[in-house]
Every structure is written in C-alpha cells, then in structure tokens.
C-alpha cells in the first residue's frame, strides 16, 4: 500500500508537473467519466458529475495518505488504498483498463485515477473535516513535537506496530515505514507503547521522521502496487528481508504476524522489554 512518502511523491508530481506531464493546478475540470461506480464514496455518480463540472483545481495537498484537492467551491479527496496512481496524460489516449475515473481538464489534458485493485475511493465534499478531522497528527509537521508524541504514546497500552499504523494515532505510516521506523529505534514491534521510556519515545519519533524523509527523497518505494519512480525499496533494513542478515548485527531478520500484518524485525537489535 502506498504510504506517506509515495503519496507525497505523487502529490508533488501533480502539483509541480514533471518532464512527462504538466501541473494540474489552475486547470478547469470539464467533465468526469466514471468507469467503476464504487470508486465514489460520496456523493452519487450523478451528483458527482454535475457538481464537479467547471470546478478549478486550486492546489494539490496531502493529509496522511489522502490526496486533498481544493477546488473552486468544493474539496476532492482521493485515497489510493492498496494500489493505484494518479496520472496526467493527453485526453486523446486510449483509456487504460485500470482507469476507474477520468477528469477531462482544459487544454486537452486528463487526470486519471488508475486503481487496479479497485479499493481506492474518491469523495467530493463541501467540507473535508468529517473525514480528515479524524486523522492523527502529521509526523513531519514542524509543530508536532517529540513531547506531543510522548504525550500521545505513553497512555496507550497497545502494541507499537498496530498503534503506529493506526491513522487516528498518527497519519501516514503503513506496514513498510512502521517496520523500518521500529528497526531504526531498536524497538520490538509488540512492545506496549506505555512501557517506552521518554528517551525510547524520542528515538522512535526521530526514527519515524528520518525514515519518512528518506522515503520522500528517494521518491518512495516501488513495490506491490502499480507505481513508478521510487527506489526506496533498495534501502530497506528489515521490510521483506526475512532470513537475510541484519545490517547492524548479522542476525537473520525475522518475520512475524502482528495484528494480521506481516512484520519484519531483527530479534537481536529489537528486544522485547520484560515488563
Ligand atoms: Zn540486528
């Protein structure tokens, strides 16, 4: 599943344009074509098509793993979930079989939601708060401090792995970046959040920021989903390295299931505390 760095990479491409496609900011949405009705979480397909026409894309923002497009009068939200990409291309191209929604924009350009596994969702809302307001803090927000993080972490008697992946606790982490953060902080994935010392919490906070920043610098990771560009998968310490030696100590990386998610860690570097 694309996580914060992959979403941020796509966001920057849409907002700023690149050598393959122009920016979509400032362009008018002439029409929308829906190829899979359940792509729309809200409103109905008819309402969506009527309401979106003529709206101008003001910016491309991100909140957690959501794309947020402020339009002239409304907000368009897109969540890729398991797979997918947002593609800007010439509107005369043959429609790709995994395009679920296409926006025809001004100047013969189109903006397509390509979603092979069909789990991705789109919302068109007057106010995005009912959905985005439920999300936890942005890990890279400069106003979010290590004290804030400890204050959220300490009261919770939950295992670190599922807690960090909980979007209400912290927005943007998924399986990959959680495993990589816990390795960097030398914390066992099933340690209870409430048992962490202040120093361990600070190390985890820094590890999360560090791994997300590195992921963004490498344009995310290209793995599992249709996604182009990133190469952070070549820099993983633990994720999908089961049985391979830990780069720090040489112990084989172990894979366990935590909260139904496969979890990778070094059993030597990431010891479970006794309490
Ligand atoms: Zn190790």
XYZ file of C-alpha atoms and ligand atoms in Angstrom:
276
model
C 0.000 0.000 0.000
C 1.343 3.432 -0.838
C 2.261 5.296 2.349
C 3.114 8.912 3.151
C 6.305 9.117 1.018
C 4.653 7.562 -2.046
C 1.600 9.817 -1.729
C 3.861 12.848 -1.254
C 5.853 11.901 -4.372
C 2.701 11.676 -6.494
C 1.377 14.897 -4.951
C 4.499 16.847 -5.908
C 4.345 15.487 -9.458
C 0.697 16.548 -9.849
C 1.261 19.933 -8.274
C 4.516 20.904 -9.948
C 4.445 18.835 -13.127
C 7.487 16.956 -14.435
C 9.166 16.102 -17.722
C 6.283 13.769 -18.650
C 3.239 15.799 -17.660
C 2.220 19.342 -16.764
C 0.874 20.547 -13.411
C -2.879 20.198 -12.928
C -3.103 23.301 -10.706
C -5.221 26.081 -12.195
C -6.906 23.775 -14.700
C -10.660 23.553 -15.101
C -12.461 20.207 -14.826
C -14.613 19.992 -17.961
C -16.160 16.608 -17.214
C -15.707 13.387 -15.257
C -16.078 9.855 -16.593
C -16.634 7.106 -14.057
C -15.776 3.506 -15.015
C -16.343 1.823 -11.640
C -19.204 3.333 -9.629
C -17.936 2.123 -6.261
C -14.873 4.321 -6.699
C -17.122 7.080 -5.369
C -17.528 7.088 -1.599
C -19.574 10.310 -1.826
C -21.820 11.601 -3.444
C -23.782 9.562 -6.014
C -22.355 9.281 -9.554
C -24.969 11.701 -10.972
C -24.408 14.292 -8.266
C -20.664 13.922 -8.616
C -20.685 14.500 -12.355
C -22.944 17.534 -12.046
C -21.063 19.113 -9.159
C -17.533 18.627 -10.457
C -18.089 20.264 -13.837
C -16.494 23.678 -14.114
C -14.574 23.428 -10.844
C -10.980 24.664 -10.999
C -8.188 22.754 -9.239
C -6.656 25.261 -6.810
C -3.870 23.121 -5.362
C -2.762 19.569 -4.606
C -2.333 18.902 -0.881
C -1.882 15.832 1.287
C -3.202 14.816 4.679
C -1.902 11.443 5.879
C -2.437 9.106 2.931
C -5.235 11.250 1.445
C -4.809 13.499 -1.559
C -6.696 16.735 -0.972
C -7.642 18.882 -3.962
C -9.197 22.215 -3.022
C -11.474 23.175 -5.935
C -13.283 26.474 -6.625
C -16.161 25.637 -4.270
C -15.558 22.084 -3.022
C -12.924 19.586 -1.940
C -11.990 16.470 -3.865
C -10.387 13.744 -1.717
C -8.716 10.626 -3.107
C -7.351 7.636 -1.187
C -5.410 5.036 -3.195
C -5.689 2.313 -0.536
C -3.935 -0.881 -1.752
C -2.780 0.184 -5.176
C -3.059 2.892 -7.714
C -1.711 6.045 -9.209
C -2.902 9.436 -10.336
C -1.835 10.051 -13.904
C -1.839 13.173 -16.058
C -1.914 12.375 -19.758
C -3.228 13.531 -23.121
C -7.019 13.193 -23.193
C -6.878 11.558 -26.623
C -5.016 8.474 -25.320
C -6.754 5.100 -25.272
C -8.293 4.578 -21.835
C -6.192 2.205 -19.720
C -8.189 -0.774 -18.409
C -7.473 0.149 -14.783
C -8.589 3.766 -15.060
C -11.616 3.999 -12.755
C -12.250 7.734 -13.020
C -11.074 10.265 -15.572
C -11.289 14.039 -15.303
C -11.044 15.855 -18.618
C -9.237 19.128 -17.970
C -8.697 22.253 -20.013
C -6.022 22.180 -22.790
C -6.682 18.568 -23.852
C -5.187 17.095 -20.681
C -6.769 14.475 -18.500
C -6.239 13.432 -14.923
C -6.907 9.734 -14.337
C -7.343 7.650 -11.199
C -5.746 4.313 -12.068
C -6.696 1.719 -9.455
C -6.014 -1.928 -10.422
C -7.353 -3.480 -7.218
C -10.414 -1.196 -7.000
C -10.056 -0.442 -3.276
C -9.293 3.242 -3.774
C -12.003 5.796 -3.018
C -12.996 9.338 -4.023
C -15.048 11.938 -2.140
C -16.426 15.289 -3.317
C -17.295 17.363 -0.262
C -18.169 20.911 0.767
C -16.069 20.424 3.882
C -13.341 17.766 4.257
C -13.282 17.927 8.075
C -15.608 14.988 8.795
C -13.047 12.730 7.099
C -9.703 14.452 7.609
C -10.518 15.622 11.140
C -10.343 12.040 12.406
C -6.703 11.672 11.428
C -3.863 11.873 13.921
C -1.016 14.401 13.601
C 1.224 14.676 10.549
C 4.583 13.151 11.562
C 6.560 15.726 9.577
C 4.561 18.735 10.759
C 7.119 21.122 12.338
C 4.557 21.967 15.045
C 4.315 18.310 16.082
C 6.978 17.834 18.754
C 8.627 14.886 20.490
C 6.778 15.949 23.652
C 3.454 15.766 21.791
C 4.421 12.328 20.529
C 5.314 11.039 24.001
C 2.091 12.512 25.371
C 0.082 10.519 22.817
C 2.145 7.333 23.109
C 2.535 6.976 26.852
C -1.135 6.497 27.896
C -1.704 3.695 25.389
C -1.395 0.059 26.340
C -1.219 -1.078 22.732
C 1.484 -2.836 20.763
C 3.672 -0.413 18.838
C 3.154 -1.925 15.394
C -0.660 -1.638 15.206
C -0.623 1.656 17.124
C 1.764 3.359 14.689
C -0.280 2.102 11.752
C -3.494 3.440 13.283
C -4.295 6.574 11.263
C -6.163 8.079 14.211
C -2.958 7.916 16.260
C -0.554 9.158 13.596
C -1.321 9.850 9.931
C 0.675 8.388 7.071
C 2.504 5.273 8.265
C 1.733 1.807 6.864
C 3.431 -1.560 7.069
C 6.749 -0.650 5.433
C 7.586 2.603 7.159
C 6.415 1.281 10.543
C 8.765 -1.734 10.355
C 11.633 0.469 9.175
C 10.994 3.054 11.935
C 10.895 0.423 14.687
C 14.182 -1.078 13.477
C 15.895 2.309 13.483
C 14.586 2.980 17.002
C 15.594 -0.574 18.107
C 12.117 -1.291 19.436
C 10.294 -4.614 19.266
C 7.059 -4.383 17.223
C 4.913 -5.879 20.000
C 6.300 -3.714 22.824
C 3.495 -1.881 24.581
C 3.536 1.862 23.926
C 3.012 2.609 27.633
C 6.295 0.859 28.556
C 8.544 3.141 26.488
C 10.861 5.485 28.330
C 10.943 9.120 27.327
C 14.245 8.513 25.536
C 12.875 5.499 23.624
C 9.868 7.578 22.603
C 12.152 10.369 21.362
C 14.237 7.874 19.406
C 11.101 6.482 17.811
C 9.847 9.961 16.957
C 13.169 10.796 15.259
C 13.275 7.395 13.512
C 9.799 7.920 12.037
C 10.724 11.369 10.747
C 14.039 10.154 9.401
C 12.612 7.185 7.510
C 9.769 9.255 6.032
C 12.172 11.985 4.900
C 14.476 9.415 3.303
C 11.493 7.780 1.616
C 10.424 11.134 0.157
C 13.993 11.903 -1.007
C 14.003 8.599 -2.894
C 10.529 9.253 -4.364
C 9.019 6.479 -2.274
C 9.283 2.735 -2.773
C 8.127 0.874 -5.891
C 6.737 -2.366 -4.563
C 3.496 -4.365 -4.836
C 1.413 -1.671 -6.468
C 1.452 -0.018 -9.826
C 3.734 2.840 -9.029
C 6.564 4.379 -10.965
C 9.661 6.090 -9.921
C 10.779 5.483 -6.365
C 13.692 3.296 -5.300
C 13.470 3.335 -1.513
C 12.824 -0.448 -1.637
C 16.577 -0.804 -2.235
C 17.304 0.834 1.125
C 15.074 -1.179 3.466
C 16.759 -2.514 6.602
C 14.102 -5.085 7.520
C 10.990 -4.942 5.337
C 10.792 -8.112 3.173
C 14.343 -9.094 4.222
C 13.230 -12.237 6.128
C 16.207 -14.567 6.725
C 18.747 -12.058 5.415
C 21.402 -10.768 7.845
C 20.698 -7.613 9.842
C 22.963 -4.848 8.500
C 23.769 -3.857 12.065
C 24.476 -7.216 13.795
C 24.219 -10.022 11.227
C 21.295 -11.828 12.920
C 18.742 -13.114 10.366
C 15.742 -10.788 10.030
C 12.592 -12.414 11.357
C 9.023 -12.181 10.095
C 6.061 -12.480 12.451
C 2.382 -11.602 12.183
C 1.206 -8.730 14.381
C -2.380 -7.569 14.134
C -2.778 -9.630 10.931
C 0.081 -7.773 9.260
C 3.429 -9.279 8.372
C 6.083 -7.626 10.462
C 9.850 -7.683 9.941
C 12.420 -7.053 12.649
C 15.845 -8.040 13.990
C 15.366 -10.258 17.070
C 18.766 -9.166 18.406
C 18.580 -5.400 17.850
C 14.888 -5.131 18.740
C 14.487 -6.897 22.077
C 11.169 -7.148 23.864
C 11.360 -5.392 27.228
C 10.481 -7.622 30.193
C 7.605 -5.610 31.689
Zn 20.359 -6.668 14.301
